[in-house]
Each structure stands twice: as structure tokens, then as C-alpha cells.
Amino acid sequence: MLATPDKNTVLEQRRQAACPRGVGVQTQSFTARAQNAEIWDVNGKRLIDFGSGIAVLATGHRHPAVMAAVERQLRDFHHTCFQVTPYESYVELCEKLNSRTPGAFAKKTALFTTGAEAVENAIKVAKAATGRSAVIAFSGAFHGRTLLGMALTGKVHPYKAGFGAMPPEVWHVPYPAEALGVSVEDSVLAIERLFKADVDPHRVAAIVLEPVQGEGGFYIAPTALLRKLREICDSHGILLVVDEVQTGFGRTGKLFALEHHGVDFDLLTMAKSLAGGFPLSALTGRAELMDAAAPGGLGGTYAGNPLAVAAALAVLDVMDREALPQRAEVLGDRLVEKLDGLRQRVPSITQVRRLGAMVGIEFRDEAGTPLPQFVKRVQDLALAKGLLLLTCGVHGNVIRFLFPLTIEDAVFEEGLALLADALLEA
Ligand code: PMP
């Protein structure tokens, strides 16, 4: 008798037939339900979630306070389009983000739906406010898959390959990373070289950076870079755009990663953990810049959807009530302690980088060659054992940790034990 194929296999076949391969899928584990830091697939297999749907669930799957807020909102209305008949919760969230983002200056906020859209709108505002057209971003950066997001992204494969000419006047300079042999001075020199060889600084509207490169490899921007960029921006009338789509909302030990540096932004983008899994992004900026675009120039049909806004307001409460930024430090400490204990037995761990709970492990061989296959093996072994891990890095040789900050101690310890088993077995 032929064995019946398991549900994941059947769904995977349907996926391959119905969905384009361009929407790459990491696992063949189709989700049935999830709670806090655990996912159960359609076969009933349990996974401990150290990925949070790519940095989205700082407050975990189905946080009761977030669910209750969305249910309350569902009973009143779930869509009007803010640009047609506005609602108070949108305004309230903007007020909160204006006051909670770092920097003691007048701010305004606009809401959107995805991270890429927030970045796109940051550049639109920067262009409208400065009357300039060029933008500088960093190699290894990730800013989204829309046309401009893709142009700003500093990695060709798989994000730009095959998609034709990029929008003009987007320039890349190296992001400082000890592991890649790039110093802050190298990055600054590259910008100065750009100003000499390629683009008049007075044409540059914005410099865009992630305070910790997410997809790029969890490289952490040193304060010296942020200060230098602020100086360059101020001396040439360029705007500093800080992309906190991945670093935002408690993960780095502060609500925003920029708080580690004491440097002011001009425009700041957020998404992911902002609304605990409901599609919402935000652009906060200096009030006078945010007003540069004419009425109708910003927005979107679904931008600032009431359900997502209700979720975001609840997320902000949970961040405070459960002291999640502080919890990020505790969890990050525990993870690094565990990794320290393993380093002798796993010599390919060449660097552990950490800002709060944003931890990345880089793997290379003795000659310094990146080890993406080793990382893939660890990831596969972990998955088989019931632990979902994400990777990153231009060479795919970094494991990154993005567990919910609400993860229960026992589940976290179980996850760490599975991680150790996978690392030792790989
Ligand atoms: N910016 C950063 C820093 C990101 O990490 C991401 C998503 N990984 C984006 C922008 C794009 O966000 P989205 O996928 O929601 O468009």
C-alpha cells in the first residue's frame, strides 16, 4: 500500500505549482497555528521560533493585549482609508511615535503598510524637502523589494539580478564591519571620494543607513560612523535617513537603535515589530521636512489601516508594561553566554556580534573563507530538531537571532539547547 504523503509535502507541491519561485520559501513547514515563540505546522510538529517572521514579533505570536486591541477595533470599523474619513487612533499613534522616537525636536509622522514603502516615502520627502535627487546608501544594506528599495539595497543577488536598470543617482559606499575589514574611516573616505568623482554633494538629498545591518549580516554601526555622517550631512545640507525597520521596537535594548548613539536623525523609518504582525510602517521626521510634500503626495489606500494601528498602540503599551527593551538585554546576554561556552568546540565561530537581543554569529574557516554551507547545515539540523533559525549576510554565513522578546524562559532555554546540539552536530 502506498503511504499517504504528509500535509507539508502536499502543500509544497501545490505551492510550487501555484506560486512563482521568486517568492523564495525557507522551509517546507506550513503553519497551522502559533503562540508567543512557538509554531505548530500542519503535521502537528512544533517549532521554537527564533525568527519572529523576520523581526516582526517582538511581542510574540498572538500577544493577548494585541489580539484584544484588534478585536475591539474590528467591532467598530476596519477600513475607511485615512485620507477619506480619518480616525483618532492614527493621529494618536503619530503623536506617540513623535514623542517616543529619539531627538528633542518637532516631528511629524505618516503611516504606511510595508518597510519598503516607509523607505520609499523617506526618500520622496527628502527629495521634496531638499529639491535634490541623489541618494547614498551602503553596500550590504537591505531597504526593500520595490523599485527604489531595490536600488537602495546593496546586494545584487537575489534582489536586483534580472530586474533591469535601477533608478538613477543611487550610490553605495562600504558599511564599516571589522569582519569585512572595513573601518569607519574607509566608509567616510568612500563618501568623500564619491563627492569628488561621481556626485556633487549639493545634489545629494539623503544618506540612508541601518543602525545595524539586518539582512546584510548584523553588522553594528559604530557611534563614530553615526557622528561622522551627521557632520557630513550638516555640512552639505544632506538629510540623514535612519532605517529602523528591523532594529526598531526594543530589539536592541532600546526602543530605537539610534538611542545608543545620541545622534539626531532627520527621517526615521519603522515597520516590522511596530504592529506585532499586522502590516504597518511609519515614517517620522522633522516637522518642517515632513510638510515638504504637497497634500495628496503621501499616503496610500491601506496606509495606517485601523486594525494595524490598534495593534501598534497595544504593542507600545506592552513594550513599556513588560519592559521588553530591558528583556532584550537579558536574553542577548544569555545567548552570548551560551555561545561563549561553545566557541572552543565550534572553531568556525569567528565573531559574535550583539546589540541587545540582536545577535549575529559569523562563521568562517581557518583561512577566513565564509562558510555558508556550514550555516545551512546548522539551520537544517536545527529545523529538524524543532528550532527555526534565520541566516543573513552577503555571504550567507551569519546566523541571526530574532526571537520574540516575550519568549518564556523555559522555551528560550530549550531553544538554546537545540541550537547547541545543531552547532555541535553540523
Ligand atoms: N528596511 C530594512 C532595514 C529591512 O530589514 C526590511 C525588511 N527586511 C525592509 C526595509 C523592507 O521591509 P518590507 O519587507 O516590509 O518591505
Coordinates of C-alpha atoms and ligand atoms in Angstrom, one line a residue:
M1 CA 0.0 0.0 0.0
L2 CA 1.3 3.5 -0.9
A3 CA 1.9 5.7 2.1
T4 CA -0.2 9.0 2.1
P5 CA 2.1 11.9 1.6
D6 CA 2.3 14.2 4.6
K7 CA 0.4 17.5 4.6
N8 CA 3.5 19.6 4.2
T9 CA 4.6 17.7 1.1
V10 CA 1.1 18.1 -0.5
L11 CA 1.1 21.8 0.2
E12 CA 4.6 22.2 -1.0
Q13 CA 3.6 20.7 -4.4
R14 CA 0.6 23.0 -4.6
R15 CA 2.8 26.0 -3.7
Q16 CA 5.3 25.1 -6.4
A17 CA 2.5 24.8 -9.0
A18 CA 0.6 28.0 -7.9
C19 CA 3.2 30.5 -6.7
P20 CA 6.3 31.9 -8.5
R21 CA 9.7 30.7 -7.4
G22 CA 10.7 34.3 -7.0
V23 CA 8.8 34.3 -3.7
G24 CA 11.5 32.1 -2.1
V25 CA 10.5 29.9 0.8
Q26 CA 12.9 28.8 3.5
T27 CA 11.2 25.8 5.0
Q28 CA 8.5 23.4 3.8
S29 CA 6.8 23.7 7.1
F30 CA 3.3 25.1 6.6
T31 CA 2.0 26.9 9.7
A32 CA -1.2 25.7 11.3
R33 CA -1.1 27.9 14.5
A34 CA 1.3 29.8 16.7
Q35 CA 1.5 31.2 20.2
N36 CA 4.2 33.5 21.6
A37 CA 7.5 31.8 20.5
E38 CA 6.1 28.6 19.2
I39 CA 4.7 27.5 15.8
W40 CA 2.9 24.2 15.1
D41 CA 2.8 23.1 11.5
V42 CA 0.1 21.3 9.6
N43 CA 1.5 17.9 10.7
G44 CA 1.5 19.0 14.3
K45 CA 5.2 19.4 14.5
R46 CA 6.3 22.1 17.0
L47 CA 8.9 24.7 16.2
I48 CA 10.5 27.2 18.5
D49 CA 10.6 30.4 16.6
F50 CA 13.9 32.3 16.8
G51 CA 13.0 34.3 13.6
S52 CA 9.7 36.1 14.5
G53 CA 8.6 36.2 10.9
I54 CA 11.8 38.2 10.2
A55 CA 11.9 40.5 13.2
V56 CA 8.2 41.3 13.3
L57 CA 7.1 39.6 16.5
A58 CA 9.0 41.3 19.3
T59 CA 5.7 40.9 21.3
G60 CA 5.4 37.3 20.1
H61 CA 2.7 35.4 18.2
R62 CA -0.8 36.5 19.2
H63 CA 0.0 38.6 22.3
P64 CA -3.2 38.8 24.2
A65 CA -3.1 42.6 24.5
V66 CA -2.5 43.0 20.8
M67 CA -5.3 40.5 19.9
A68 CA -7.7 42.2 22.3
A69 CA -7.0 45.6 20.8
V70 CA -7.5 44.3 17.2
E71 CA -10.8 42.5 18.2
R72 CA -12.1 45.8 19.8
Q73 CA -11.2 47.7 16.6
L74 CA -12.9 45.0 14.4
R75 CA -16.2 45.7 16.2
D76 CA -16.1 49.4 15.3
F77 CA -14.6 49.6 11.8
H78 CA -11.8 48.0 10.0
H79 CA -11.2 50.3 7.0
T80 CA -12.2 53.7 5.9
C81 CA -8.9 55.0 4.2
F82 CA -7.5 57.7 6.5
Q83 CA -7.3 60.1 3.5
V84 CA -11.1 59.8 3.1
T85 CA -12.6 59.8 6.6
P86 CA -9.7 60.0 9.2
Y87 CA -9.8 58.4 12.6
E88 CA -8.3 59.3 16.0
S89 CA -6.2 56.2 16.5
Y90 CA -4.0 57.1 13.5
V91 CA -3.4 60.6 15.0
E92 CA -2.7 59.1 18.4
L93 CA -0.1 56.7 17.1
C94 CA 1.6 59.5 15.2
E95 CA 1.7 61.6 18.4
K96 CA 3.2 58.7 20.3
L97 CA 5.8 58.0 17.6
N98 CA 6.7 61.7 17.5
S99 CA 7.4 61.6 21.2
R100 CA 8.9 58.2 21.5
T101 CA 11.5 58.4 18.7
P102 CA 14.8 59.9 19.9
G103 CA 15.5 63.6 19.4
A104 CA 14.1 66.7 21.1
F105 CA 12.7 68.5 18.0
A106 CA 9.3 69.0 16.4
K107 CA 8.3 65.9 14.5
K108 CA 5.5 64.6 12.3
T109 CA 4.7 61.0 11.3
A110 CA 3.0 59.4 8.3
L111 CA 1.8 55.8 8.3
F112 CA 2.2 53.3 5.5
T113 CA 2.0 49.5 5.1
T114 CA 5.4 47.9 4.5
G115 CA 9.0 48.7 5.3
A116 CA 9.9 49.3 1.7
E117 CA 7.1 51.8 1.5
A118 CA 8.3 53.7 4.5
V119 CA 11.8 53.9 2.9
E120 CA 10.4 55.0 -0.4
N121 CA 8.5 57.7 1.3
A122 CA 11.5 58.8 3.3
I123 CA 13.3 59.4 0.0
K124 CA 10.3 61.2 -1.5
V125 CA 10.2 63.5 1.5
A126 CA 13.9 64.1 1.4
K127 CA 13.8 64.9 -2.3
A128 CA 10.8 67.3 -1.9
A129 CA 12.4 69.0 1.1
T130 CA 15.9 69.5 -0.4
G131 CA 15.0 69.8 -4.1
R132 CA 17.8 67.3 -4.7
S133 CA 17.8 63.9 -6.4
A134 CA 20.8 61.8 -5.4
V135 CA 20.8 59.3 -2.5
I136 CA 23.7 57.5 -0.8
A137 CA 23.2 54.0 0.8
F138 CA 25.6 51.3 2.0
S139 CA 26.8 48.1 0.5
G140 CA 25.1 45.1 2.1
A141 CA 22.1 47.2 3.0
F142 CA 18.6 46.0 2.6
H143 CA 15.8 48.5 2.2
G144 CA 13.1 46.6 0.4
R145 CA 12.0 45.0 -2.9
T146 CA 10.1 47.9 -4.5
L147 CA 11.9 49.7 -7.3
L148 CA 13.7 52.3 -5.2
G149 CA 14.0 50.0 -2.2
M150 CA 15.8 47.5 -4.5
A151 CA 18.0 50.3 -5.9
L152 CA 19.0 51.3 -2.4
T153 CA 19.6 47.7 -1.4
G154 CA 23.4 46.9 -1.5
K155 CA 23.2 43.3 -2.7
V156 CA 22.7 42.2 -6.3
H157 CA 21.8 38.5 -5.9
P158 CA 19.0 37.8 -5.5
Y159 CA 17.5 41.3 -5.0
K160 CA 18.5 43.1 -8.2
A161 CA 19.5 40.4 -10.6
G162 CA 17.4 40.3 -13.7
F163 CA 15.4 43.4 -12.9
G164 CA 17.0 45.8 -15.4
A165 CA 18.2 49.3 -14.9
M166 CA 18.0 50.7 -11.4
P167 CA 16.6 54.2 -10.7
P168 CA 19.4 56.7 -11.3
E169 CA 21.5 58.6 -8.8
V170 CA 21.7 55.9 -6.1
W171 CA 25.3 55.4 -4.8
H172 CA 26.7 52.9 -2.5
V173 CA 29.6 53.1 -0.1
P174 CA 31.0 50.3 2.2
Y175 CA 29.4 49.8 5.6
P176 CA 32.0 49.5 8.4
A177 CA 32.5 45.9 9.6
E178 CA 35.5 44.5 11.3
A179 CA 34.8 41.1 9.9
L180 CA 34.9 42.5 6.4
G181 CA 38.0 44.6 7.0
V182 CA 36.1 47.9 6.6
S183 CA 36.7 50.7 9.1
V184 CA 34.6 53.9 9.8
E185 CA 37.5 55.8 8.1
D186 CA 37.1 53.6 5.0
S187 CA 33.4 54.4 4.8
V188 CA 33.9 58.1 5.3
L189 CA 36.7 58.2 2.7
A190 CA 34.4 56.4 0.2
I191 CA 31.8 59.1 0.7
E192 CA 34.5 61.8 0.2
R193 CA 35.7 60.0 -3.0
L194 CA 32.1 59.8 -4.2
F195 CA 31.8 63.6 -3.8
K196 CA 35.0 64.1 -5.8
A197 CA 34.5 61.5 -8.6
D198 CA 30.8 60.9 -9.0
V199 CA 28.3 63.3 -7.5
D200 CA 28.3 66.9 -6.3
P201 CA 27.3 66.8 -2.6
H202 CA 24.8 69.6 -3.3
R203 CA 22.9 67.1 -5.5
V204 CA 22.6 64.6 -2.6
A205 CA 19.2 64.6 -0.9
A206 CA 19.9 61.9 1.7
I207 CA 22.2 59.3 3.2
V208 CA 20.3 56.2 4.3
L209 CA 21.6 53.7 6.8
E210 CA 20.6 50.9 9.0
P211 CA 22.0 51.3 12.6
V212 CA 22.5 47.5 12.5
Q213 CA 22.6 46.0 9.0
G214 CA 19.8 43.3 9.2
E215 CA 19.8 41.2 6.0
G216 CA 23.4 42.4 5.4
G217 CA 24.9 40.4 8.3
F218 CA 24.1 42.1 11.7
Y219 CA 27.0 44.5 11.4
I220 CA 26.6 47.2 14.1
A221 CA 27.3 50.8 13.1
P222 CA 29.8 52.3 15.5
T223 CA 28.8 55.7 17.1
A224 CA 31.8 57.2 15.3
L225 CA 30.1 56.5 11.9
L226 CA 26.8 58.0 13.0
R227 CA 28.5 61.1 14.3
K228 CA 30.6 61.5 11.1
L229 CA 27.5 61.0 8.9
R230 CA 25.7 63.7 10.9
E231 CA 28.7 66.0 10.3
I232 CA 28.8 65.3 6.6
C233 CA 25.0 65.8 6.3
D234 CA 25.1 69.1 8.2
S235 CA 28.0 70.5 6.2
H236 CA 26.3 69.7 2.8
G237 CA 22.6 70.2 3.6
I238 CA 22.0 66.4 3.2
L239 CA 19.3 64.6 5.3
L240 CA 20.2 61.6 7.4
V241 CA 17.6 58.8 7.0
V242 CA 17.8 56.1 9.6
D243 CA 16.1 52.8 8.6
E244 CA 14.9 51.2 11.8
V245 CA 12.6 48.8 10.1
Q246 CA 14.5 45.8 11.6
T247 CA 16.2 47.4 14.6
G248 CA 13.1 49.2 15.9
F249 CA 10.9 48.3 18.8
G250 CA 13.0 47.1 21.7
R251 CA 15.2 44.6 20.0
T252 CA 18.5 46.3 20.5
G253 CA 17.8 47.0 24.2
K254 CA 16.3 50.4 23.5
L255 CA 13.1 51.2 21.7
F256 CA 15.2 52.5 18.8
A257 CA 18.8 51.6 18.0
L258 CA 19.7 55.2 17.4
E259 CA 19.2 55.8 21.1
H260 CA 22.6 54.0 21.6
H261 CA 24.4 56.8 19.7
G262 CA 22.9 60.1 20.8
V263 CA 22.9 61.3 17.2
D264 CA 19.8 63.0 15.7
F265 CA 18.0 61.7 12.6
D266 CA 16.2 63.8 10.0
L267 CA 13.9 61.0 8.9
L268 CA 13.4 57.6 10.5
T269 CA 11.6 54.6 9.1
M270 CA 9.9 51.8 11.1
A271 CA 7.8 48.7 10.3
K272 CA 8.0 45.0 11.4
S273 CA 7.6 44.8 15.2
L274 CA 5.8 48.2 15.2
A275 CA 2.4 46.5 14.9
G276 CA 3.2 43.0 16.2
G277 CA 2.5 41.2 12.9
F278 CA -0.1 43.5 11.4
P279 CA 1.0 45.3 8.2
L280 CA 2.1 48.8 9.3
S281 CA 5.0 51.0 8.7
A282 CA 5.8 54.6 9.7
L283 CA 8.0 57.5 8.7
T284 CA 8.8 60.0 11.4
G285 CA 10.7 63.1 10.5
R286 CA 11.5 66.7 11.4
A287 CA 8.1 68.5 11.2
E288 CA 9.3 71.1 8.6
L289 CA 10.7 68.3 6.3
M290 CA 7.6 66.1 6.6
D291 CA 5.5 69.1 5.4
A292 CA 7.5 69.4 2.2
A293 CA 5.3 67.1 0.2
A294 CA 2.1 68.7 -1.1
P295 CA -1.3 67.3 0.1
G296 CA -2.0 64.1 -1.7
G297 CA 1.7 63.4 -2.3
L298 CA 2.0 60.9 0.6
G299 CA -0.3 58.1 1.7
G300 CA -1.9 55.0 0.4
T301 CA -5.3 53.3 0.4
Y302 CA -4.4 50.9 3.2
A303 CA -1.7 53.1 4.8
G304 CA -2.4 53.2 8.6
N305 CA -5.0 50.5 8.5
P306 CA -7.2 50.8 11.7
L307 CA -6.5 47.2 12.8
A308 CA -2.8 47.6 12.4
V309 CA -2.9 50.9 14.2
A310 CA -4.8 49.4 17.1
A311 CA -2.2 46.6 17.2
A312 CA 0.7 49.2 17.2
L313 CA -0.8 51.2 20.1
A314 CA -1.1 47.9 22.1
V315 CA 2.5 47.0 21.2
L316 CA 3.8 50.3 22.6
D317 CA 1.9 49.6 25.8
V318 CA 3.3 46.0 26.0
M319 CA 6.8 47.3 25.4
D320 CA 6.5 49.5 28.5
R321 CA 4.5 47.3 30.7
E322 CA 6.6 44.2 30.1
A323 CA 9.9 46.2 29.9
L324 CA 10.8 44.5 26.6
P325 CA 13.9 46.6 25.8
Q326 CA 15.4 45.5 29.2
R327 CA 14.3 41.9 28.5
A328 CA 16.2 42.1 25.2
E329 CA 19.4 42.8 27.1
V330 CA 18.8 39.8 29.4
L331 CA 18.1 37.4 26.5
G332 CA 21.0 38.7 24.5
D333 CA 23.3 38.2 27.5
R334 CA 22.1 34.6 28.0
L335 CA 22.5 33.8 24.3
V336 CA 26.1 35.1 24.2
E337 CA 27.0 33.3 27.4
K338 CA 25.8 30.1 25.8
L339 CA 27.8 30.8 22.6
D340 CA 30.9 31.6 24.7
G341 CA 30.6 28.1 26.2
L342 CA 30.5 26.6 22.7
R343 CA 33.2 28.5 20.9
Q344 CA 36.1 26.1 21.7
R345 CA 34.1 23.2 20.3
V346 CA 32.9 25.2 17.3
P347 CA 36.0 26.9 16.0
S348 CA 34.3 28.2 12.9
I349 CA 32.5 30.8 15.0
T350 CA 34.7 33.7 14.2
Q351 CA 32.7 36.5 15.6
V352 CA 29.6 37.0 17.8
R353 CA 28.1 40.5 17.4
R354 CA 25.4 41.8 19.7
L355 CA 23.3 44.9 20.3
G356 CA 20.7 43.9 22.9
A357 CA 19.0 40.8 21.6
M358 CA 20.1 41.4 18.1
V359 CA 22.8 38.8 18.0
G360 CA 24.7 37.5 14.9
I361 CA 27.2 34.7 14.7
E362 CA 29.6 34.8 11.8
F363 CA 31.2 31.5 10.6
R364 CA 34.5 31.3 8.6
D365 CA 37.2 28.6 8.2
E366 CA 40.8 28.9 9.4
A367 CA 41.7 30.8 6.2
G368 CA 38.9 33.3 6.7
T369 CA 36.7 31.9 4.0
P370 CA 33.0 32.4 4.7
L371 CA 31.1 29.1 5.5
P372 CA 27.6 29.4 4.1
Q373 CA 27.2 25.6 3.7
F374 CA 28.1 25.0 7.3
V375 CA 25.5 27.7 8.3
K376 CA 22.9 26.0 6.1
R377 CA 23.6 22.6 7.8
V378 CA 23.2 24.2 11.2
Q379 CA 19.9 25.7 10.1
D380 CA 18.6 22.4 8.6
L381 CA 19.7 20.4 11.7
A382 CA 18.0 22.9 14.0
L383 CA 14.8 22.8 12.0
A384 CA 14.7 19.0 12.1
K385 CA 15.2 19.3 15.9
G386 CA 12.4 21.9 16.2
L387 CA 14.2 25.2 16.2
L388 CA 13.6 27.8 13.5
L389 CA 16.7 29.9 12.7
L390 CA 17.3 32.7 10.2
T391 CA 20.5 33.5 8.4
C392 CA 21.9 36.6 6.8
G393 CA 25.0 38.3 5.4
V394 CA 26.2 39.0 2.0
H395 CA 27.9 35.6 2.0
G396 CA 25.1 33.8 3.9
N397 CA 27.5 32.9 6.6
V398 CA 25.8 34.5 9.6
I399 CA 23.1 33.1 11.9
R400 CA 20.9 35.9 13.2
F401 CA 18.6 35.8 16.2
L402 CA 15.3 37.5 16.2
F403 CA 13.2 35.6 18.8
P404 CA 10.2 37.2 20.4
L405 CA 11.3 39.3 23.4
T406 CA 8.3 37.9 25.2
I407 CA 9.7 34.3 24.9
E408 CA 9.2 32.3 28.1
D409 CA 12.4 31.4 29.9
A410 CA 11.8 27.6 29.6
V411 CA 11.2 27.9 25.8
F412 CA 14.2 30.1 25.4
E413 CA 16.5 27.6 27.2
E414 CA 15.1 24.8 25.2
G415 CA 15.8 26.7 22.0
L416 CA 19.4 27.4 23.2
A417 CA 19.9 23.7 23.9
L418 CA 18.7 22.8 20.4
L419 CA 21.0 25.4 18.9
A420 CA 23.9 24.0 20.8
D421 CA 23.1 20.4 19.5
A422 CA 22.8 21.7 15.9
L423 CA 26.1 23.6 16.1
L424 CA 27.9 20.6 17.6
E425 CA 26.5 18.1 15.1
A426 CA 27.0 20.2 11.9
Ligands
PMP1 N1 14.4 48.0 5.6 C1 15.0 47.1 6.4 C2 16.2 47.5 7.3 C3 14.5 45.8 6.4 O1 15.1 44.9 7.2 C4 13.5 45.4 5.6 C5 12.9 44.0 5.6 N2 13.7 43.0 5.8 C6 12.9 46.4 4.8 C7 13.4 47.7 4.8 C8 11.7 46.1 3.9 O2 10.6 45.9 4.6 P1 9.3 45.2 3.9 O3 9.8 43.8 3.6 O4 8.3 45.2 5.0 O5 9.0 45.9 2.7

